[in-house]
Every structure is written in C-alpha cells, then in structure tokens.
C-alpha cells in the first residue's frame, strides 16, 4: 500500500499512472496481445512474426542489398527458419518441442515443484 505524506503525491501519482498506461498500451500494440489476456494464450513464436522474418530475409536476399556469402547466408537462415518452424502449426513447420509451455511457469506450478517454503509467495 502506498503511503501518502502530502497532497502533492496525488498529482504525481496521476502523472505516473498516465505514463504507465501509455507504456502498457504501446507494449500490447507491439506484441499484438489484448489487455487482460492470459499469458498461456500467447505463443512464444507466433506465425505472423516468423513469416515477417522470412519475408525480410527473402527481400534482403533477392534485393540488391547483399552479395556473395551474405546472400548465401540469408538463404540458409530463411530455409532454417522454415524447416524448424520455431513453434507449432502454420506454414513454417510443426515442431512442438521449440514452443515453451507457459503453464509450466504459473505460480501454482512453481510453488508445487520448485519451492517448498511458502516464504516466496504472499
């Protein structure tokens, strides 16, 4: 709980809250999640991000930006991304081992498996 020593704190708190809300909104826009979404609903490597990376690699490779070894490496990286998939489903492969199961990191699971003393949790 916040301790309020003077009335000046209220104005500062409103400014901090506005700044915090702007930063949160920016984060959720960049990540592509909705506020209030469960962490388990978010995959570690969404298909849309993987597709953008491979498209950028292909544009770099096919464009006039790189030559020789750099062009060959861009091709190798695009093929590797396509073959490993970096997640489950989609056009880029089906490699379930590379996707982290976020429910393993829930507070309940951590409490039951990692910590034996309740001192770590309120």
PDB file of C-alpha atoms in Angstrom:
ATOM      1  CA  UNK A   1       0.000   0.000   0.000  1.00  0.00           C
ATOM      2  CA  UNK A   2       1.251   3.461  -0.854  1.00  0.00           C
ATOM      3  CA  UNK A   3       1.955   5.858   1.979  1.00  0.00           C
ATOM      4  CA  UNK A   4       0.670   9.366   1.321  1.00  0.00           C
ATOM      5  CA  UNK A   5       2.590  12.054   3.211  1.00  0.00           C
ATOM      6  CA  UNK A   6       1.294  15.099   1.367  1.00  0.00           C
ATOM      7  CA  UNK A   7      -1.288  16.215  -1.154  1.00  0.00           C
ATOM      8  CA  UNK A   8       1.429  16.633  -3.784  1.00  0.00           C
ATOM      9  CA  UNK A   9       1.595  12.865  -4.100  1.00  0.00           C
ATOM     10  CA  UNK A  10      -1.839  12.743  -5.763  1.00  0.00           C
ATOM     11  CA  UNK A  11      -0.764  14.843  -8.765  1.00  0.00           C
ATOM     12  CA  UNK A  12       2.445  12.838  -9.118  1.00  0.00           C
ATOM     13  CA  UNK A  13       0.511   9.576  -8.939  1.00  0.00           C
ATOM     14  CA  UNK A  14      -1.809  10.678 -11.738  1.00  0.00           C
ATOM     15  CA  UNK A  15       1.155  11.555 -13.967  1.00  0.00           C
ATOM     16  CA  UNK A  16       2.869   8.242 -13.191  1.00  0.00           C
ATOM     17  CA  UNK A  17      -0.323   6.331 -13.907  1.00  0.00           C
ATOM     18  CA  UNK A  18      -0.779   8.118 -17.246  1.00  0.00           C
ATOM     19  CA  UNK A  19       2.821   7.317 -18.218  1.00  0.00           C
ATOM     20  CA  UNK A  20       2.403   3.700 -17.103  1.00  0.00           C
ATOM     21  CA  UNK A  21      -0.793   3.315 -19.127  1.00  0.00           C
ATOM     22  CA  UNK A  22       0.883   4.745 -22.236  1.00  0.00           C
ATOM     23  CA  UNK A  23       3.781   2.302 -21.863  1.00  0.00           C
ATOM     24  CA  UNK A  24       1.391  -0.631 -21.359  1.00  0.00           C
ATOM     25  CA  UNK A  25      -0.688   0.331 -24.403  1.00  0.00           C
ATOM     26  CA  UNK A  26       2.452   0.593 -26.522  1.00  0.00           C
ATOM     27  CA  UNK A  27       3.653  -2.804 -25.292  1.00  0.00           C
ATOM     28  CA  UNK A  28       0.349  -4.531 -26.048  1.00  0.00           C
ATOM     29  CA  UNK A  29       0.223  -2.943 -29.529  1.00  0.00           C
ATOM     30  CA  UNK A  30       3.757  -4.131 -30.322  1.00  0.00           C
ATOM     31  CA  UNK A  31       3.212  -7.651 -29.002  1.00  0.00           C
ATOM     32  CA  UNK A  32      -0.233  -7.995 -30.557  1.00  0.00           C
ATOM     33  CA  UNK A  33      -1.975  -9.107 -27.376  1.00  0.00           C
ATOM     34  CA  UNK A  34      -5.102  -7.743 -25.798  1.00  0.00           C
ATOM     35  CA  UNK A  35      -5.093  -6.343 -22.288  1.00  0.00           C
ATOM     36  CA  UNK A  36      -6.270  -8.887 -19.788  1.00  0.00           C
ATOM     37  CA  UNK A  37      -5.285 -11.839 -21.968  1.00  0.00           C
ATOM     38  CA  UNK A  38      -3.851 -14.848 -20.217  1.00  0.00           C
ATOM     39  CA  UNK A  39      -0.129 -15.473 -20.609  1.00  0.00           C
ATOM     40  CA  UNK A  40      -0.929 -19.017 -21.730  1.00  0.00           C
ATOM     41  CA  UNK A  41      -2.808 -17.584 -24.729  1.00  0.00           C
ATOM     42  CA  UNK A  42       0.406 -16.089 -26.115  1.00  0.00           C
ATOM     43  CA  UNK A  43       2.748 -18.350 -28.059  1.00  0.00           C
ATOM     44  CA  UNK A  44       6.451 -17.750 -27.847  1.00  0.00           C
ATOM     45  CA  UNK A  45       6.949 -17.578 -31.600  1.00  0.00           C
ATOM     46  CA  UNK A  46       3.744 -16.578 -33.392  1.00  0.00           C
ATOM     47  CA  UNK A  47       3.423 -17.457 -37.044  1.00  0.00           C
ATOM     48  CA  UNK A  48       2.949 -13.849 -38.115  1.00  0.00           C
ATOM     49  CA  UNK A  49       6.322 -12.862 -36.656  1.00  0.00           C
ATOM     50  CA  UNK A  50       8.093 -15.820 -38.239  1.00  0.00           C
ATOM     51  CA  UNK A  51       6.583 -15.029 -41.608  1.00  0.00           C
ATOM     52  CA  UNK A  52       7.781 -11.415 -41.348  1.00  0.00           C
ATOM     53  CA  UNK A  53      11.317 -12.542 -40.554  1.00  0.00           C
ATOM     54  CA  UNK A  54      11.471 -14.918 -43.505  1.00  0.00           C
ATOM     55  CA  UNK A  55       9.951 -12.301 -45.808  1.00  0.00           C
ATOM     56  CA  UNK A  56      12.596  -9.815 -44.712  1.00  0.00           C
ATOM     57  CA  UNK A  57      15.331 -12.386 -45.293  1.00  0.00           C
ATOM     58  CA  UNK A  58      13.948 -13.165 -48.746  1.00  0.00           C
ATOM     59  CA  UNK A  59      13.687  -9.477 -49.656  1.00  0.00           C
ATOM     60  CA  UNK A  60      17.246  -8.927 -48.472  1.00  0.00           C
ATOM     61  CA  UNK A  61      18.470 -11.947 -50.397  1.00  0.00           C
ATOM     62  CA  UNK A  62      16.632 -11.146 -53.637  1.00  0.00           C
ATOM     63  CA  UNK A  63      17.263  -7.420 -53.496  1.00  0.00           C
ATOM     64  CA  UNK A  64      20.457  -5.610 -54.334  1.00  0.00           C
ATOM     65  CA  UNK A  65      21.493  -5.249 -50.702  1.00  0.00           C
ATOM     66  CA  UNK A  66      23.783  -8.232 -50.229  1.00  0.00           C
ATOM     67  CA  UNK A  67      26.021 -10.300 -52.453  1.00  0.00           C
ATOM     68  CA  UNK A  68      28.063 -13.475 -52.290  1.00  0.00           C
ATOM     69  CA  UNK A  69      28.450 -15.015 -48.853  1.00  0.00           C
ATOM     70  CA  UNK A  70      25.870 -12.708 -47.279  1.00  0.00           C
ATOM     71  CA  UNK A  71      23.280 -13.693 -49.871  1.00  0.00           C
ATOM     72  CA  UNK A  72      24.022 -17.377 -49.308  1.00  0.00           C
ATOM     73  CA  UNK A  73      23.732 -16.945 -45.531  1.00  0.00           C
ATOM     74  CA  UNK A  74      20.353 -15.183 -45.895  1.00  0.00           C
ATOM     75  CA  UNK A  75      19.167 -18.169 -47.926  1.00  0.00           C
ATOM     76  CA  UNK A  76      20.432 -20.625 -45.300  1.00  0.00           C
ATOM     77  CA  UNK A  77      18.732 -18.670 -42.496  1.00  0.00           C
ATOM     78  CA  UNK A  78      15.398 -18.496 -44.350  1.00  0.00           C
ATOM     79  CA  UNK A  79      15.494 -22.247 -45.036  1.00  0.00           C
ATOM     80  CA  UNK A  80      16.414 -22.979 -41.402  1.00  0.00           C
ATOM     81  CA  UNK A  81      13.519 -20.874 -40.120  1.00  0.00           C
ATOM     82  CA  UNK A  82      11.162 -22.648 -42.489  1.00  0.00           C
ATOM     83  CA  UNK A  83      12.353 -26.123 -41.567  1.00  0.00           C
ATOM     84  CA  UNK A  84      12.498 -25.765 -37.785  1.00  0.00           C
ATOM     85  CA  UNK A  85       9.287 -23.829 -37.505  1.00  0.00           C
ATOM     86  CA  UNK A  86      10.163 -22.311 -34.132  1.00  0.00           C
ATOM     87  CA  UNK A  87       6.746 -23.298 -32.849  1.00  0.00           C
ATOM     88  CA  UNK A  88       3.671 -25.293 -33.750  1.00  0.00           C
ATOM     89  CA  UNK A  89       1.430 -25.240 -36.778  1.00  0.00           C
ATOM     90  CA  UNK A  90       1.332 -22.964 -39.764  1.00  0.00           C
ATOM     91  CA  UNK A  91       3.228 -22.968 -42.993  1.00  0.00           C
ATOM     92  CA  UNK A  92       6.600 -22.928 -41.279  1.00  0.00           C
ATOM     93  CA  UNK A  93       6.626 -26.347 -39.720  1.00  0.00           C
ATOM     94  CA  UNK A  94       5.264 -28.278 -36.828  1.00  0.00           C
ATOM     95  CA  UNK A  95       7.967 -28.565 -34.213  1.00  0.00           C
ATOM     96  CA  UNK A  96       6.258 -28.670 -30.841  1.00  0.00           C
ATOM     97  CA  UNK A  97       9.499 -29.039 -28.892  1.00  0.00           C
ATOM     98  CA  UNK A  98      10.525 -25.462 -29.672  1.00  0.00           C
ATOM     99  CA  UNK A  99       7.398 -23.918 -28.179  1.00  0.00           C
ATOM    100  CA  UNK A 100       7.522 -23.262 -24.466  1.00  0.00           C
ATOM    101  CA  UNK A 101       4.521 -24.389 -22.461  1.00  0.00           C
ATOM    102  CA  UNK A 102       3.866 -21.258 -20.441  1.00  0.00           C
ATOM    103  CA  UNK A 103       1.590 -23.018 -17.955  1.00  0.00           C
ATOM    104  CA  UNK A 104       4.720 -24.660 -16.514  1.00  0.00           C
ATOM    105  CA  UNK A 105       5.668 -21.232 -15.188  1.00  0.00           C
ATOM    106  CA  UNK A 106       2.430 -20.499 -13.344  1.00  0.00           C
ATOM    107  CA  UNK A 107       2.631 -19.527  -9.688  1.00  0.00           C
ATOM    108  CA  UNK A 108       0.832 -22.698  -8.632  1.00  0.00           C
ATOM    109  CA  UNK A 109       3.179 -24.940 -10.598  1.00  0.00           C
ATOM    110  CA  UNK A 110       6.282 -23.121  -9.377  1.00  0.00           C
ATOM    111  CA  UNK A 111       5.051 -23.386  -5.798  1.00  0.00           C
ATOM    112  CA  UNK A 112       4.366 -27.112  -6.145  1.00  0.00           C
ATOM    113  CA  UNK A 113       7.567 -28.063  -7.960  1.00  0.00           C
ATOM    114  CA  UNK A 114      10.334 -25.592  -7.195  1.00  0.00           C
ATOM    115  CA  UNK A 115       9.785 -24.044  -3.797  1.00  0.00           C
ATOM    116  CA  UNK A 116       8.978 -25.969  -0.660  1.00  0.00           C
ATOM    117  CA  UNK A 117       8.774 -22.973   1.671  1.00  0.00           C
ATOM    118  CA  UNK A 118       5.797 -20.601   1.405  1.00  0.00           C
ATOM    119  CA  UNK A 119       8.070 -17.618   2.073  1.00  0.00           C
ATOM    120  CA  UNK A 120       8.316 -16.902  -1.672  1.00  0.00           C
ATOM    121  CA  UNK A 121       4.597 -16.320  -2.075  1.00  0.00           C
ATOM    122  CA  UNK A 122       2.197 -13.935  -0.386  1.00  0.00           C
TER     123      UNK A 122
END
